Short mmCIF file of C-alpha atoms in Angstrom, two decimals:
data_model
loop_
_atom_site.label_atom_id
_atom_site.label_comp_id
_atom_site.label_asym_id
_atom_site.label_seq_id
_atom_site.Cartn_x
_atom_site.Cartn_y
_atom_site.Cartn_z
CA MET E 238 5.03 -13.20 10.32
CA ARG E 239 1.45 -14.56 10.54
CA PHE E 240 -1.13 -13.86 7.81
CA THR E 241 -4.54 -13.26 9.16
CA SER E 242 -6.59 -12.68 6.03
CA GLU E 243 -6.33 -12.92 2.19
CA GLN E 244 -8.35 -11.27 -0.53
CA HIS E 245 -8.12 -11.78 -4.30
CA LEU E 246 -8.97 -8.41 -5.84
CA ASP E 247 -10.42 -7.53 -9.17
CA ASP E 248 -7.14 -6.18 -10.60
CA GLY E 249 -5.43 -9.55 -9.97
CA VAL E 250 -3.70 -8.27 -6.83
CA VAL E 251 -3.66 -10.42 -3.73
CA GLU E 252 -4.05 -8.46 -0.44
CA ARG E 253 -3.04 -10.11 2.80
CA GLU E 254 -3.13 -8.70 6.26
CA PHE E 255 -0.37 -9.86 8.68
CA THR E 256 1.00 -9.40 12.13
CA LEU E 257 4.65 -9.58 13.14
CA GLY E 258 4.74 -9.57 16.91
CA GLU E 259 2.84 -6.34 17.76
CA ILE E 260 3.20 -4.94 14.28
CA PRO E 261 0.14 -5.09 12.07
CA GLY E 262 0.63 -4.79 8.24
CA THR E 263 -0.66 -5.27 4.81
CA LEU E 264 1.08 -7.01 1.77
CA TRP E 265 -0.15 -6.59 -1.75
CA THR E 266 1.40 -8.88 -4.37
CA PRO E 267 0.70 -9.24 -8.14
CA GLY E 268 -0.99 -12.31 -9.62
CA SER E 269 2.15 -13.49 -11.28
CA ALA E 270 4.00 -16.51 -9.82
CA GLU E 271 7.38 -14.85 -10.28
CA PRO E 272 8.91 -13.20 -7.12
CA ALA E 273 8.41 -9.42 -7.29
CA PRO E 274 10.69 -6.59 -6.11
CA LEU E 275 9.45 -5.06 -2.93
CA ILE E 276 8.32 -1.47 -2.27
CA LEU E 277 7.85 -0.20 1.34
CA MET E 278 5.03 2.29 1.35
CA ALA E 279 4.37 4.56 4.36
CA HIS E 280 1.85 7.32 4.67
CA ASN E 281 2.53 10.74 6.07
CA ASN E 282 3.72 10.78 9.74
CA GLY E 283 2.22 7.39 10.61
CA LEU E 284 -1.43 7.74 9.36
CA PRO E 285 -3.08 4.28 9.30
CA LYS E 286 -2.15 1.61 6.78
CA ALA E 287 -5.93 1.45 5.77
CA ASP E 288 -5.90 5.12 4.58
CA PRO E 289 -7.65 5.16 1.16
CA ARG E 290 -4.96 7.11 -0.66
CA LEU E 291 -2.28 4.61 0.50
CA VAL E 292 -4.30 1.59 -0.46
CA ALA E 293 -5.04 3.03 -3.94
CA ARG E 294 -1.35 3.65 -4.48
CA ALA E 295 -0.41 0.22 -3.22
CA ARG E 296 -2.95 -1.62 -5.34
CA TYR E 297 -1.85 0.40 -8.45
CA THR E 298 1.74 -0.44 -7.91
CA ALA E 299 1.18 -4.15 -7.08
CA ALA E 300 -0.83 -4.51 -10.36
CA ARG E 301 2.29 -3.36 -12.20
CA GLY E 302 4.48 -6.15 -10.88
CA TYR E 303 5.55 -5.14 -7.35
CA ALA E 304 5.15 -6.50 -3.87
CA VAL E 305 3.99 -3.54 -1.74
CA ALA E 306 3.97 -3.55 2.03
CA THR E 307 2.91 -1.11 4.77
CA ILE E 308 2.63 -1.26 8.56
CA ASP E 309 0.94 0.80 11.27
CA ALA E 310 3.50 2.68 13.24
CA ALA E 311 3.24 2.63 17.02
CA GLY E 312 0.48 4.90 18.19
CA CYS E 313 -1.15 4.97 14.79
CA GLY E 314 -4.02 3.03 13.16
CA ASP E 315 -5.37 0.38 15.55
CA ARG E 316 -2.24 0.47 17.71
CA PRO E 317 -2.53 2.04 21.18
CA ARG E 318 -1.39 5.55 21.80
CA SER E 319 0.54 6.73 24.83
CA ALA E 320 -0.74 9.47 26.96
CA ALA E 321 2.35 11.58 25.99
CA HIS E 322 1.58 10.96 22.29
CA GLU E 323 -2.06 12.00 22.69
CA GLN E 324 -1.00 15.14 24.66
CA ALA E 325 1.44 16.13 21.90
CA ARG E 326 -1.17 15.82 19.24
CA ALA E 327 -3.70 17.90 21.33
CA ASP E 328 -1.08 20.61 21.84
CA LEU E 329 -0.39 20.63 18.05
CA ARG E 330 -4.05 21.05 17.22
CA ARG E 331 -4.54 23.89 19.63
CA THR E 332 -1.39 25.61 18.41
CA MET E 333 -2.42 25.26 14.74
CA GLN E 334 -5.93 26.54 15.42
CA ALA E 335 -4.39 29.56 17.24
CA GLY E 336 -2.20 30.31 14.21
CA GLU E 337 0.97 30.04 16.26
CA PRO E 338 4.34 28.57 15.20
CA VAL E 339 4.27 24.79 15.36
CA ASP E 340 7.79 23.68 14.29
CA GLU E 341 8.89 22.71 17.84
CA LEU E 342 5.70 20.80 18.49
CA PHE E 343 6.27 18.88 15.23
CA GLU E 344 9.80 18.17 16.34
CA SER E 345 8.55 16.70 19.69
CA LEU E 346 5.81 14.68 17.98
CA ILE E 347 7.49 13.31 14.80
CA SER E 348 11.06 12.74 15.84
CA PRO E 349 10.14 10.00 18.35
CA LEU E 350 7.73 8.46 15.78
CA VAL E 351 10.66 8.17 13.36
CA GLU E 352 13.07 6.71 15.90
CA ASN E 353 10.51 4.14 16.96
CA ALA E 354 9.35 3.28 13.47
CA VAL E 355 12.64 2.54 11.84
CA PRO E 356 13.54 -0.69 13.79
CA GLU E 357 9.96 -1.96 13.15
CA TRP E 358 10.25 -1.38 9.41
CA ARG E 359 13.64 -3.11 9.29
CA THR E 360 12.32 -6.04 11.19
CA THR E 361 9.33 -6.20 8.78
CA LEU E 362 11.72 -6.05 5.80
CA ASP E 363 13.65 -8.98 7.17
CA ALA E 364 10.46 -11.07 7.28
CA LEU E 365 9.13 -9.91 3.94
CA LEU E 366 12.27 -10.86 2.08
CA GLU E 367 12.00 -14.36 3.40
CA LEU E 368 8.73 -14.89 1.59
CA PRO E 369 8.79 -16.93 -1.60
CA GLY E 370 6.91 -14.29 -3.66
CA VAL E 371 9.01 -11.28 -2.54
CA ARG E 372 12.57 -10.25 -3.55
CA GLY E 373 14.89 -7.39 -3.69
CA PRO E 374 15.97 -4.75 -4.68
CA VAL E 375 13.75 -2.74 -2.35
CA GLY E 376 12.22 0.67 -2.86
CA TYR E 377 10.66 3.18 -0.49
CA SER E 378 7.57 5.26 -1.51
CA GLY E 379 5.51 7.45 0.71
CA GLY E 380 4.50 10.71 2.14
CA TRP E 381 6.38 10.05 5.40
CA THR E 382 9.49 11.56 4.09
CA ALA E 383 11.28 11.82 7.46
CA LEU E 384 10.93 8.00 7.85
CA GLY E 385 12.07 7.41 4.32
CA ILE E 386 15.20 9.57 4.80
CA ARG E 387 16.15 7.62 7.96
CA LEU E 388 15.53 4.24 6.30
CA ALA E 389 17.44 5.19 3.24
CA VAL E 390 20.45 6.07 5.40
CA ALA E 391 20.17 3.12 7.74
CA GLU E 392 19.09 0.35 5.41
CA PRO E 393 21.49 -0.62 2.62
CA ARG E 394 18.83 -2.86 0.93
CA ILE E 395 16.83 0.26 -0.14
CA ALA E 396 17.93 0.90 -3.80
CA ALA E 397 15.61 3.75 -4.73
CA ALA E 398 13.13 6.06 -3.08
CA GLY E 399 10.16 8.15 -3.94
CA PHE E 400 9.17 10.96 -1.45
CA PHE E 401 6.23 13.30 -1.13
CA ALA E 402 7.11 16.77 0.19
CA GLY E 403 3.94 16.91 2.16
CA GLY E 404 4.92 16.53 5.81
CA TYR E 405 7.16 17.99 8.36
CA VAL E 406 10.75 16.73 8.27
CA PRO E 407 12.51 17.12 11.70
CA ARG E 408 15.88 18.82 11.74
CA ALA E 409 17.76 15.56 12.30
CA GLN E 410 16.39 14.08 9.03
CA ARG E 411 17.07 17.26 7.13
CA GLU E 412 20.68 16.87 8.11
CA GLU E 413 20.60 13.16 7.19
CA ALA E 414 19.27 14.04 3.72
CA ARG E 415 22.93 14.73 2.72
CA GLN E 416 23.68 11.07 3.39
CA VAL E 417 20.90 9.85 1.04
CA THR E 418 22.61 8.59 -2.19
CA VAL E 419 20.05 6.33 -3.73
CA PRO E 420 18.20 7.46 -6.91
CA LEU E 421 15.37 9.75 -5.80
CA LEU E 422 12.01 11.04 -7.09
CA PHE E 423 10.61 13.96 -5.05
CA LEU E 424 7.03 15.19 -5.47
CA LEU E 425 6.06 18.68 -4.45
CA GLN E 426 2.59 20.33 -4.30
CA TRP E 427 3.42 23.87 -5.09
CA ASP E 428 0.50 25.35 -3.10
CA ASP E 429 0.67 23.04 -0.12
CA GLU E 430 -0.61 25.24 2.69
CA GLY E 431 1.07 23.16 5.38
CA ASN E 432 4.51 22.64 3.81
CA PRO E 433 6.47 25.81 3.08
CA ARG E 434 7.69 25.60 -0.50
CA GLN E 435 11.26 26.98 0.16
CA ARG E 436 11.73 24.37 2.88
CA ALA E 437 10.81 21.57 0.47
CA LEU E 438 13.21 22.98 -2.20
CA ASP E 439 16.00 23.33 0.34
CA LEU E 440 15.46 19.66 1.38
CA PHE E 441 15.65 18.58 -2.27
CA ASP E 442 18.81 20.48 -2.76
CA ALA E 443 20.33 18.81 0.36
CA PHE E 444 19.93 15.18 -0.80
CA GLY E 445 23.17 13.64 -1.64
CA SER E 446 21.84 11.50 -4.53
CA LYS E 447 23.60 11.92 -7.92
CA GLU E 448 20.32 11.08 -9.61
CA LYS E 449 17.38 13.04 -8.12
CA THR E 450 14.33 14.38 -9.85
CA LEU E 451 11.83 16.95 -8.66
CA HIS E 452 8.20 16.95 -9.94
CA ALA E 453 6.28 20.09 -8.92
CA ASN E 454 2.55 20.36 -9.53
CA LEU E 455 0.04 23.13 -8.88
CA GLY E 456 -2.45 22.43 -6.05
CA GLY E 457 -2.77 21.83 -2.33
CA HIS E 458 -1.64 19.00 -0.04
CA THR E 459 -3.92 16.32 -1.34
CA GLY E 460 -3.93 17.39 -5.07
CA THR E 461 -0.99 15.24 -6.35
CA PRO E 462 -2.08 14.34 -9.93
CA TRP E 463 -2.85 10.71 -10.52
CA PHE E 464 -0.35 10.57 -13.53
CA GLU E 465 2.49 10.83 -10.91
CA LEU E 466 1.67 7.19 -9.96
CA GLU E 467 2.55 6.23 -13.56
CA ASP E 468 5.76 8.28 -13.49
CA GLY E 469 6.57 6.81 -10.10
CA THR E 470 6.17 3.29 -11.43
CA ARG E 471 8.51 4.08 -14.40
CA PHE E 472 11.00 5.40 -11.87
CA PHE E 473 10.99 2.14 -9.84
CA ASP E 474 11.09 0.09 -13.05
CA ARG E 475 14.38 1.63 -13.96
CA HIS E 476 15.90 0.89 -10.61
CA LEU E 477 14.28 -2.27 -9.21
CA LYS E 478 13.62 -4.43 -12.19
#
């Protein structure tokens, strides 16, 4: 892992950009000298790590005593996209504009993203936990629920997870949800036009966790209330500190 920049922000958080092979990422750490538990934070279906909503959540969380890390998935952010990836996105846009069913196109686009992203996140996790200011246990927080499900099943170091029910979850990950047993906080926007409510409720019901909590709020896809960040931090405080 090679750090390429470092900024000391007004809230006491230190923001560092890094590269790990071909993987670009960002690490936010609190000002305290004590090692901080780590939260992996991914945005919905591989949107860039510089997305303002992700950065705001990361800074808020780091200021409350966590190391927070994110990476750009292959084909996302500044990473090159394959011709097949670009074609799949173009087909998806055309189908959505035509008002036609899109589930199969989502399957063909998101399933490979998840499979390719999981090894990179695990490699990144290995490197992060070797840093002197970062420690376990590890949490996962993000809108990319499909990735979070796969990681929670494959990665035993993840001790708690916070998911946003805002993105398409492929059939394989919906089945894997039954194997997720870590404590879980699940956020649902009740009026999310792109995420059928019943599908999200069925996914919540499928999770195998003995401790799982559903927070549902009125509003569309990007309307998650800010106070959910406070509740999310309290959730991770119970399980990571």
